[in-house]
XYZ file of C-alpha atoms in Angstrom:
519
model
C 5.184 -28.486 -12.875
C 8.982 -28.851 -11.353
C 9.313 -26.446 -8.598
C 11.774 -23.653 -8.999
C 13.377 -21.182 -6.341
C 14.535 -18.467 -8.634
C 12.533 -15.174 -8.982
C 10.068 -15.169 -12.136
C 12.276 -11.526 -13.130
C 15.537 -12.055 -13.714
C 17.413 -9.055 -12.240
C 14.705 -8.483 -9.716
C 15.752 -9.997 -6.862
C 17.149 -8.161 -3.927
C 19.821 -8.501 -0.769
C 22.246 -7.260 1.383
C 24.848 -8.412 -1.129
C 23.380 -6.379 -4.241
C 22.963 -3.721 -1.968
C 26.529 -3.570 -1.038
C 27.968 -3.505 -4.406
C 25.457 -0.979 -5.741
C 26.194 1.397 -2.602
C 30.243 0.679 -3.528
C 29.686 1.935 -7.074
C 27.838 5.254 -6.493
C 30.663 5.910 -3.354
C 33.592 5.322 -6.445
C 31.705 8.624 -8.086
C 29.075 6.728 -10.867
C 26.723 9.233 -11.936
C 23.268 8.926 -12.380
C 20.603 10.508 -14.556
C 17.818 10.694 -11.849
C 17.899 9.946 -7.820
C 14.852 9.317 -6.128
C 14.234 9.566 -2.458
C 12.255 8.265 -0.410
C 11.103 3.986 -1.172
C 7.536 4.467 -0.767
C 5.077 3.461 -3.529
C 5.426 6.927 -5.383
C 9.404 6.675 -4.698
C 9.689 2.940 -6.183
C 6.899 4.183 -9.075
C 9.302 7.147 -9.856
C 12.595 4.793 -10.067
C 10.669 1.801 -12.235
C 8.934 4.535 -14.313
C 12.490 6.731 -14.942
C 14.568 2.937 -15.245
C 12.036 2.050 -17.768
C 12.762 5.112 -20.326
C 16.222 4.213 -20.382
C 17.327 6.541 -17.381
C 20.441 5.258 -15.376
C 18.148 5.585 -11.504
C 19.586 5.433 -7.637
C 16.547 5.297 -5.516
C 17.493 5.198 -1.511
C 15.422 5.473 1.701
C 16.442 5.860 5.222
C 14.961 2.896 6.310
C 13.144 0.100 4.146
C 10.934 -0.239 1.435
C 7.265 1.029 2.498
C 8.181 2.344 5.458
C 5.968 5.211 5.861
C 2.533 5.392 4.503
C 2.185 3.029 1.953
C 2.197 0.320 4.416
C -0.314 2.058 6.676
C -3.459 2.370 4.224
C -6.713 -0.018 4.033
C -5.484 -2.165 1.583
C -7.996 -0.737 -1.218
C -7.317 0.271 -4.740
C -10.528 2.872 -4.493
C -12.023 4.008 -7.558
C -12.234 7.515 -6.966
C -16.072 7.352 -5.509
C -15.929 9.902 -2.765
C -13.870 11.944 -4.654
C -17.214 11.817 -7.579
C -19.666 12.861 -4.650
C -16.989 15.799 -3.786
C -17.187 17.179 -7.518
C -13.558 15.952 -8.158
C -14.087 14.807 -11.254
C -10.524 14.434 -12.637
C -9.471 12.738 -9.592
C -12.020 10.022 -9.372
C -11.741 9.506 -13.012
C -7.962 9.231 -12.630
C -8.095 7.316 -9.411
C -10.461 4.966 -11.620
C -8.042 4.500 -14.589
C -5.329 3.476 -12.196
C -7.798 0.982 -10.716
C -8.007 -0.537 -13.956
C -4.283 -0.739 -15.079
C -3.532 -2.269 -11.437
C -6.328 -5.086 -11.259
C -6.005 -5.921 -15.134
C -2.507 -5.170 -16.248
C 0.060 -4.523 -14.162
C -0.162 -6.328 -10.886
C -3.673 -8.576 -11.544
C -1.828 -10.989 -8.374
C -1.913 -8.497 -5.898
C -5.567 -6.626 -6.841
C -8.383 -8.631 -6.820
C -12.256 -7.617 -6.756
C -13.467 -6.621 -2.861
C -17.452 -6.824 -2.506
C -18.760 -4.618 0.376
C -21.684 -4.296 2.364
C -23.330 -1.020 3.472
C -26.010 -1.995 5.980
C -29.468 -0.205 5.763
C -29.706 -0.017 9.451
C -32.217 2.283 11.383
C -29.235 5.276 11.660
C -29.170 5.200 7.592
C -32.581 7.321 6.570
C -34.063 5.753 2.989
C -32.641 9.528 1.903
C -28.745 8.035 2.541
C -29.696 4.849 1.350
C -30.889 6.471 -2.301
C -27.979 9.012 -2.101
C -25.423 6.124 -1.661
C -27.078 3.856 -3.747
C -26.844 6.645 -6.387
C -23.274 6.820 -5.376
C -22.871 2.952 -6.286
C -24.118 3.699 -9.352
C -22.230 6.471 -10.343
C -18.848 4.449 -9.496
C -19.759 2.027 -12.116
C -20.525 4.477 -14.485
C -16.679 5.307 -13.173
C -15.332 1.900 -13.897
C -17.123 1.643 -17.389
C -15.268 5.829 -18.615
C -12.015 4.181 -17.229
C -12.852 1.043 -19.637
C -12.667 -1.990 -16.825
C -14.308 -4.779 -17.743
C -17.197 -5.894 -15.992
C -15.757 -9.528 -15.189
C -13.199 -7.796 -13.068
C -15.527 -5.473 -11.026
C -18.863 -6.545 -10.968
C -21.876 -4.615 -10.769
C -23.491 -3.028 -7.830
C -26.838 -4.496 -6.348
C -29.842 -4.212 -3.743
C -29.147 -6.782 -1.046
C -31.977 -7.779 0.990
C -31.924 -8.480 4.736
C -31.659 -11.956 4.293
C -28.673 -12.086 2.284
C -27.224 -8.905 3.485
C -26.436 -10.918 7.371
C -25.551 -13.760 4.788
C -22.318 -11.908 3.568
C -22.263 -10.590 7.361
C -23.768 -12.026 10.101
C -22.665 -9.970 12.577
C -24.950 -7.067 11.845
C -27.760 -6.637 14.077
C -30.944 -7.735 12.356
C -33.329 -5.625 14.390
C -34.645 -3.097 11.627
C -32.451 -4.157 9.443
C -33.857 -3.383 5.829
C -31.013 -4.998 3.786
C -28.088 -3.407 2.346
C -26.141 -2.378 -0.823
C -23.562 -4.433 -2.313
C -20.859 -2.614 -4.505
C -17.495 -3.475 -5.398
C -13.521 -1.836 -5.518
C -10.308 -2.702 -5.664
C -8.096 -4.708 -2.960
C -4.750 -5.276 -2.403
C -3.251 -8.550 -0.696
C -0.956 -5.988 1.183
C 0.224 -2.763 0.060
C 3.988 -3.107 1.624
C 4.170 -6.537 -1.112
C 2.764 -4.172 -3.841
C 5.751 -1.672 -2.755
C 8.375 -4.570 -2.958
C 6.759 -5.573 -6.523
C 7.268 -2.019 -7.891
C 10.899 -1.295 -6.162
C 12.040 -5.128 -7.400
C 10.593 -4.590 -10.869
C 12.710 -1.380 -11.176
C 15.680 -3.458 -10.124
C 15.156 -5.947 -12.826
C 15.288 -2.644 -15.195
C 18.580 -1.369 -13.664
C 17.665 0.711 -11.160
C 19.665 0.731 -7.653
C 17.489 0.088 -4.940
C 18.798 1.445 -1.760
C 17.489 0.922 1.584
C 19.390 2.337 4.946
C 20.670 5.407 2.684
C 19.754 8.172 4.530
C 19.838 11.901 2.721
C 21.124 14.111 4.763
C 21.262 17.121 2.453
C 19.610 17.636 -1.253
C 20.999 19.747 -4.150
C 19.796 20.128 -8.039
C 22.692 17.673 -8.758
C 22.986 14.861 -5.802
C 22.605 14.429 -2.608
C 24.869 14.163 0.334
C 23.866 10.473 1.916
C 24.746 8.350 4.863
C 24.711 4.259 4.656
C 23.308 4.020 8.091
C 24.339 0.307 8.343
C 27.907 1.541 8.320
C 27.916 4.991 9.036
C 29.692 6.458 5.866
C 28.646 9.063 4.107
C 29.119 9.926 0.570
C 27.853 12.125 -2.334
C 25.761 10.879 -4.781
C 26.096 12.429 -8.196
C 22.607 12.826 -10.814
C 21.578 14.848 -12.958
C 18.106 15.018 -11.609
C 16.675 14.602 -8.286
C 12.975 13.770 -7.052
C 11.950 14.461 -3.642
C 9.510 11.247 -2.809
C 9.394 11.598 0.775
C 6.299 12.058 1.537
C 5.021 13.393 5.136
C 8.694 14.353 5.230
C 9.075 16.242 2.211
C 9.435 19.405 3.632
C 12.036 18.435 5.748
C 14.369 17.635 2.659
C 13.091 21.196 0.183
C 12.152 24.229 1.566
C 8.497 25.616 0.773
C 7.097 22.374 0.537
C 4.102 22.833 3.092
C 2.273 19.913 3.783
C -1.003 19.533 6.239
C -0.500 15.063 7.432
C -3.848 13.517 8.416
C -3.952 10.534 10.710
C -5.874 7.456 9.061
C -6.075 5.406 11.579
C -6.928 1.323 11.637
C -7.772 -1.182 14.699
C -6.597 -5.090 14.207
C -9.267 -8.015 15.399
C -9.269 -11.659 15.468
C -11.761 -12.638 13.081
C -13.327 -14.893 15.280
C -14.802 -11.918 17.062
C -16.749 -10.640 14.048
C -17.794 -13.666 12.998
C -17.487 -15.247 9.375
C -17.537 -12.026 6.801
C -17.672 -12.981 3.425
C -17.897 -9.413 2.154
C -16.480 -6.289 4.055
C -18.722 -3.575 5.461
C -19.372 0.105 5.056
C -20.689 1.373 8.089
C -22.074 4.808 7.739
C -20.286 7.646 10.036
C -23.058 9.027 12.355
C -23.482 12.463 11.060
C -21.603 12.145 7.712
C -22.969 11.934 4.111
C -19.705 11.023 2.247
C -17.546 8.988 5.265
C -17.606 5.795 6.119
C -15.880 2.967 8.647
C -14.861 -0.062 6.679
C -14.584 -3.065 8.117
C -11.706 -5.314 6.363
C -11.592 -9.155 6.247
C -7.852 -10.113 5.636
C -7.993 -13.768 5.302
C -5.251 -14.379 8.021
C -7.257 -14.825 10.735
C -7.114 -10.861 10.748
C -9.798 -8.155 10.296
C -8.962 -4.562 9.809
C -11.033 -1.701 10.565
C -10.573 1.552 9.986
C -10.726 4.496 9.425
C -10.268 8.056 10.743
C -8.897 11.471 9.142
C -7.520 13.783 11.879
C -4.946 16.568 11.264
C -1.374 16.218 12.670
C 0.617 19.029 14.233
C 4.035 19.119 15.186
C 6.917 16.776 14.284
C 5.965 13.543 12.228
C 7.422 10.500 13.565
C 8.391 7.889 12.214
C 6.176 5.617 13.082
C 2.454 7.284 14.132
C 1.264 6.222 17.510
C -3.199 5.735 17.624
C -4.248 7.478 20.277
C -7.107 6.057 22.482
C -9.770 8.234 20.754
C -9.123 7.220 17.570
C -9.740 3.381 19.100
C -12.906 4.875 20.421
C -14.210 6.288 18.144
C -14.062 3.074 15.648
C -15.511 0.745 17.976
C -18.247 3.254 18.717
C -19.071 3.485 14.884
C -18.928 -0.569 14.738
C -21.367 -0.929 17.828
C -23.205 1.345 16.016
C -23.941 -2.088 13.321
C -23.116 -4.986 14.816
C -25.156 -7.269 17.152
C -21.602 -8.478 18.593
C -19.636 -6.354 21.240
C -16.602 -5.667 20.628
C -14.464 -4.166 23.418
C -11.383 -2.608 23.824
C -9.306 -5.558 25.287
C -10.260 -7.286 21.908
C -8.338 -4.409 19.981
C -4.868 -7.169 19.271
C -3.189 -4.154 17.459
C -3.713 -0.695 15.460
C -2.048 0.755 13.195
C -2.133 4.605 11.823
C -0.622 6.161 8.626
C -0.050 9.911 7.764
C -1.433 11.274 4.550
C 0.912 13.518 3.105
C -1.652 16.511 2.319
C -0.830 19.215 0.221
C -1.313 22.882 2.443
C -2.443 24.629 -0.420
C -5.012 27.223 1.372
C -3.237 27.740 4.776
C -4.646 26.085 8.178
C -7.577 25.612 9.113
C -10.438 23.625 7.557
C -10.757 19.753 8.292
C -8.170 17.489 6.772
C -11.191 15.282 5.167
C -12.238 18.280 3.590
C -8.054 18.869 1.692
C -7.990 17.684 -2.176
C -6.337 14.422 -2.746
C -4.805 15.475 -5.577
C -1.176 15.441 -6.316
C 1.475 17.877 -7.260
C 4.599 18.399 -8.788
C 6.958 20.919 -7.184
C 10.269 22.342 -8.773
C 12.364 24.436 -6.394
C 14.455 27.026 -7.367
C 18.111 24.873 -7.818
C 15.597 22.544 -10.027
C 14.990 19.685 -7.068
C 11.386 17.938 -8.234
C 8.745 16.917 -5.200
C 6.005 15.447 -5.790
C 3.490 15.304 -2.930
C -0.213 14.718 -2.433
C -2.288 11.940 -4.529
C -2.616 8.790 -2.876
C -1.807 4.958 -2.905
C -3.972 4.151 -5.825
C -2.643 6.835 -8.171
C 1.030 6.439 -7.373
C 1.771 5.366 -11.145
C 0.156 8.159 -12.209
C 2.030 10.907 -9.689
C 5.713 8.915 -10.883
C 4.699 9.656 -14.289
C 4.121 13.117 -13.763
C 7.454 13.552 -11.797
C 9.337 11.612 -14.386
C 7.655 13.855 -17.106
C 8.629 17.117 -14.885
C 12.617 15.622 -14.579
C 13.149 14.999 -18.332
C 11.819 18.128 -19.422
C 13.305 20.754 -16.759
C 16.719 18.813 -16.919
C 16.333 17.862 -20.945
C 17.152 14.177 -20.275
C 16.961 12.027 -23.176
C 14.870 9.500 -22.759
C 11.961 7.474 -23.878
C 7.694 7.681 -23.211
C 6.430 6.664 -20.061
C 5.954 2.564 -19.861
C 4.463 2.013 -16.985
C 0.815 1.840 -17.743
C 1.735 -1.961 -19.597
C 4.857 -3.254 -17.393
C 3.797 -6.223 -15.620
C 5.164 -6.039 -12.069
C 6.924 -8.594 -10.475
C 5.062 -11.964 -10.229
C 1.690 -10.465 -12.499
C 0.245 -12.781 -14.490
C -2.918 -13.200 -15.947
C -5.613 -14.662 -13.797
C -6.122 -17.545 -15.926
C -2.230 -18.448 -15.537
C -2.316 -17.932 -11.879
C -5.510 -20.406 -11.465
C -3.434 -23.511 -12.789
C -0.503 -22.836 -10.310
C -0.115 -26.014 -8.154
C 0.771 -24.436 -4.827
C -1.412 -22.809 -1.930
C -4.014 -19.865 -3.224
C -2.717 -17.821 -0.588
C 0.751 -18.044 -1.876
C -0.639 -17.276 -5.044
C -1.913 -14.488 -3.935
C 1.000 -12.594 -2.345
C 3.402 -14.247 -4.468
C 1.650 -14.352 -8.000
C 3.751 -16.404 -10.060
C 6.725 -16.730 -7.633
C 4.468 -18.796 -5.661
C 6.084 -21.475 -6.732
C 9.618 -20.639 -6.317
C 8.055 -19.855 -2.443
C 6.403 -23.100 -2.203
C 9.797 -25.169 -3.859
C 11.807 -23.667 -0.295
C 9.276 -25.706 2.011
C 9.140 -28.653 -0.165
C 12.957 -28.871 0.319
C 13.365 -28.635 3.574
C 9.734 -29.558 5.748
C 10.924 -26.721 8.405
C 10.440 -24.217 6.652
C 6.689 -24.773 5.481
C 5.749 -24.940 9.129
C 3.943 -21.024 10.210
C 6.338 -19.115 12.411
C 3.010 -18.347 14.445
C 0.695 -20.680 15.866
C -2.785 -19.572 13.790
C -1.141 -17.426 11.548
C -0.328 -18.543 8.280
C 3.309 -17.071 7.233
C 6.078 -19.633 6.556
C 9.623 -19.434 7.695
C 9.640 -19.954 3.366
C 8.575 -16.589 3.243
C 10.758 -14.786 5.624
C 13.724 -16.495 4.053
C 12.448 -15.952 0.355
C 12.099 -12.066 1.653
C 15.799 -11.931 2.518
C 16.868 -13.780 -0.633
C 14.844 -11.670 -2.645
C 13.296 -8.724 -1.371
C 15.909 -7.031 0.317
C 14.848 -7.635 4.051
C 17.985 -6.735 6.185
C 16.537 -6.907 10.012
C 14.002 -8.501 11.513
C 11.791 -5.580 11.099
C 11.860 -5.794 7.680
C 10.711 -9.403 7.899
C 8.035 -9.231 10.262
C 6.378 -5.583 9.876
C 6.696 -4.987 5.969
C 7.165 -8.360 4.181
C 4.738 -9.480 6.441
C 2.868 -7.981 8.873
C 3.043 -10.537 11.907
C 4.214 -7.230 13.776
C 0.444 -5.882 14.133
C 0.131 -7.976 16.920
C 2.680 -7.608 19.712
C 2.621 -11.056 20.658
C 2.868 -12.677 17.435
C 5.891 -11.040 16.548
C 7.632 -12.023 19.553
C 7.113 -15.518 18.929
C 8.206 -15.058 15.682
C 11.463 -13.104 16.153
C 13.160 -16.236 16.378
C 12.359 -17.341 12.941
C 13.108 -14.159 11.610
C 16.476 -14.259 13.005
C 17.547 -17.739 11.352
C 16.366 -16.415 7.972
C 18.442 -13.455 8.339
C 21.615 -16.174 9.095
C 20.799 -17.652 6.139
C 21.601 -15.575 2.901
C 22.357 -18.216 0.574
């Protein structure tokens, strides 16, 4: 196989050059038929979902692609379990379906099958243990209504103690009784699946816009600023959807949303041991709520997480306050016959869900519906709000659905459900790739167009971080391609050497010689 350096989409790729030229064009008064703010994964689903009917699209954010939430979640494609043992029927069944389409259609690369291990440890009665294992059994019975095939999510199973500290031998084996094994969805990293969806709209047409802040919303445009340059121009559509999610309201009026904190600590791995599965560990008190514990196969282990309702201003970026840390380590020494203290805690992370306030306060956040809406405001601006990271296909749909029909757009049936995203391939095709699995794996079938950078110049194959495998291939293949403009970019969203303070500092020099070089 001869090595190649060009993107496997033609039209997909993004930079600062694109960018400039795109911006240029909408300043010189193009019109489009639908803007989109806000770059998240429902943002980027709305523009590739709207480019793909045959709209003309202009989707911009304020800052980058995945900045908010949907880089801040566990990295799971869930199949709508706890939303089953709730009674939500059509949102586990939906959250199931979109499962499916992601792990065997549209981005197979990125989605792969995550076993977990719920430990039947002396705080989990033999009443929890039948509940959730009747739980586990429901979710398939999920997965087989949303027609997945079994070879992509196996079946769940009775472990017993013996091969339960197998898959994790950090669990304390005093009254240990084994454990149940089921199986979801996982994502390599949900800022990559992001880029995949906003660069696969590209290839379709759309302009991708990052640094365009709105600064004021009306039924036909929006009033923007190019915060790289300061200017600030109108942007003329005939439709606009509000994709901003925590900070939707900010943009349309009566839009009143309730954020939860989700919350996630970062360990070495060495500290937990080797985990070939990740873990469930029951919340003391709690039918339905779990810790999971997160291997991410870069020397890395996630866990995570906690649900806590957020008043006042939303920032930017969420701080984790010290009794969220608490808290999780408390619930992991609840498990594990390691100790893990708070000086181990490398870096955290927290996310805002973007809850829809649809019965007023009060009530606990965990308790809101994760299902989505679609909002039309009186001048005929379109939010949609709610859902989550799994069904974000699903909610762009809706919104797209919602556009054409309130603004009587012609245009074409929603595609989405089939179009392979950037670098999807079958698994098969993927397997026979001659470069490193974990390229593979981020990269699908760009992997080798990654892998062709280091193989031309030796440099740039070496890590940027002693122990941590990114290459400076990868940071330069991000500003080539994936419309990385600052180191930020680089090292907190194309990758995510920024979780740990002191890896990103060695690596900022890296980052900055990829950003010199834009060739």
């Amino acid at each position: 196989m001869t090595p190649t350096s060009s993107p496997a989409l033609p039209g997909s790729s993004l930079d600062a050059a694109r960018r400039g030229r795109e911006l240029a064009r909408l300043a010189d008064g193009a019109e489009v038929d639908v803007l989109v703010v806000g770059l998240g994964a429902t943002g980027a689903g709305v523009a590739l979902d709207a480019a793909t009917r045959g709209l003309r699209v202009a989707a911009v954010d304020a800052h980058d692609l995945a900045f908010g939430t949907s880089r801040w979640s566990s990295k799971l494609v869930h199949g709508g379990l706890r939303y089953l043992a709730t009674g939500q029927l059509d949102v586990a069944h939906e959250s199931a379906v979109e499962r499916g389409i992601l792990m065997e259609r549209t981005a197979p690369h990125l989605v792969r099958a995550q076993p977990f291990v719920l430990p039947l440890t002396p705080l989990v009665s033999r009443g929890q243990a039948a509940l959730a294992r009747a739980g586990f059994l429901a979710g398939d019975l999920l997965r087989a209504s949303a027609r997945t095939r079994r070879s992509t999510l196996p079946a769940p199973r009775t472990l017993s103690a013996v091969e339960t500290r197998h898959l994790a031998p950090a669990l304390r084996p005093t009254g240990l009784r084994g454990g149940l094994l089921s199986w979801d969805g996982r994502l390599t990293d949900d800022a990559r699946l992001v880029t995949a969806i906003a660069r696969t709209a590209a290839a379709h047409g759309a302009h991708v816009l990052t640094r365009v802040r709105a600064l004021e919303l009306t039924g036909d445009g929006a009033l923007v600023r190019d915060e790289t340059s300061g200017q600030e121009l109108r942007i003329r559509a005939r439709a606009v959807v509000n994709a901003t999610g925590v900070w939707a309201g900010g943009l349309v009026e009566d839009v009143r949303l309730r954020p939860s904190r989700g919350s996630h600590l970062v360990l070495r791995s060495e500290d937990l041991g080797r985990l070939s599965a990740g873990l469930h560990i029951p919340i003391p008190g709690e039918t339905n709520r779990f810790v999971l514990v997160l291997p991410q196969g870069d020397g890395r282990v996630y866990v995570g997480l906690t649900d806590e309702p957020v008043d006042g201003d939303v920032p930017d970026v969420p701080d984790v306050p010290e009794t969220d840390i608490g808290f999780l380590l408390d619930v992991l020494g609840s498990a594990l016959d390691v100790t893990v203290r708070r000086a181990d805690v490398i870096g955290a992370f927290a996310g805002l869900r973007p809850l829809l306030d649809a019965d007023g306060p009060g009530g606990r956040t965990a308790d809101i519906s994760r299902r989505h809406a679609v909002l039309t405001s009186p001048d005929g601006i379109v939010t949609v709000v709610g859902g989550k990271l799994t069904t974000y296909r699903r909610m762009a749909q809706d919104a797209v659905d919602t556009v054409v029909a309130g603004r009587r757009l012609t245009a074409g049936p929603c595609r989405t459900a089939s179009v392979a995203l950037v670098g999807a391939a079958r698994p098969a095709a993927l397997a026979r790739l001659d470069v490193p699995a974990r390229l593979v794996r981020r990269y699908g079938s760009e992997a080798p167009a990654v892998h062709a950078l280091g193989l031309g110049d030796p440099a740039l194959a070496r890590p940027v971080v002693p122990g941590h495998p990114v290459t400076a291939a990868e940071l330069l293949w991000a500003v080539r391609h994936e419309g990385a403009l600052d180191t930020s970019d680089l090292l907190d969203r194309r990758t995510r050497i920024g979780l740990v303070a002191a890896d990103r500092a060695t690596a900022e020099a890296a980052a900055r010689e990829a950003l010199a070089d834009r060739r």
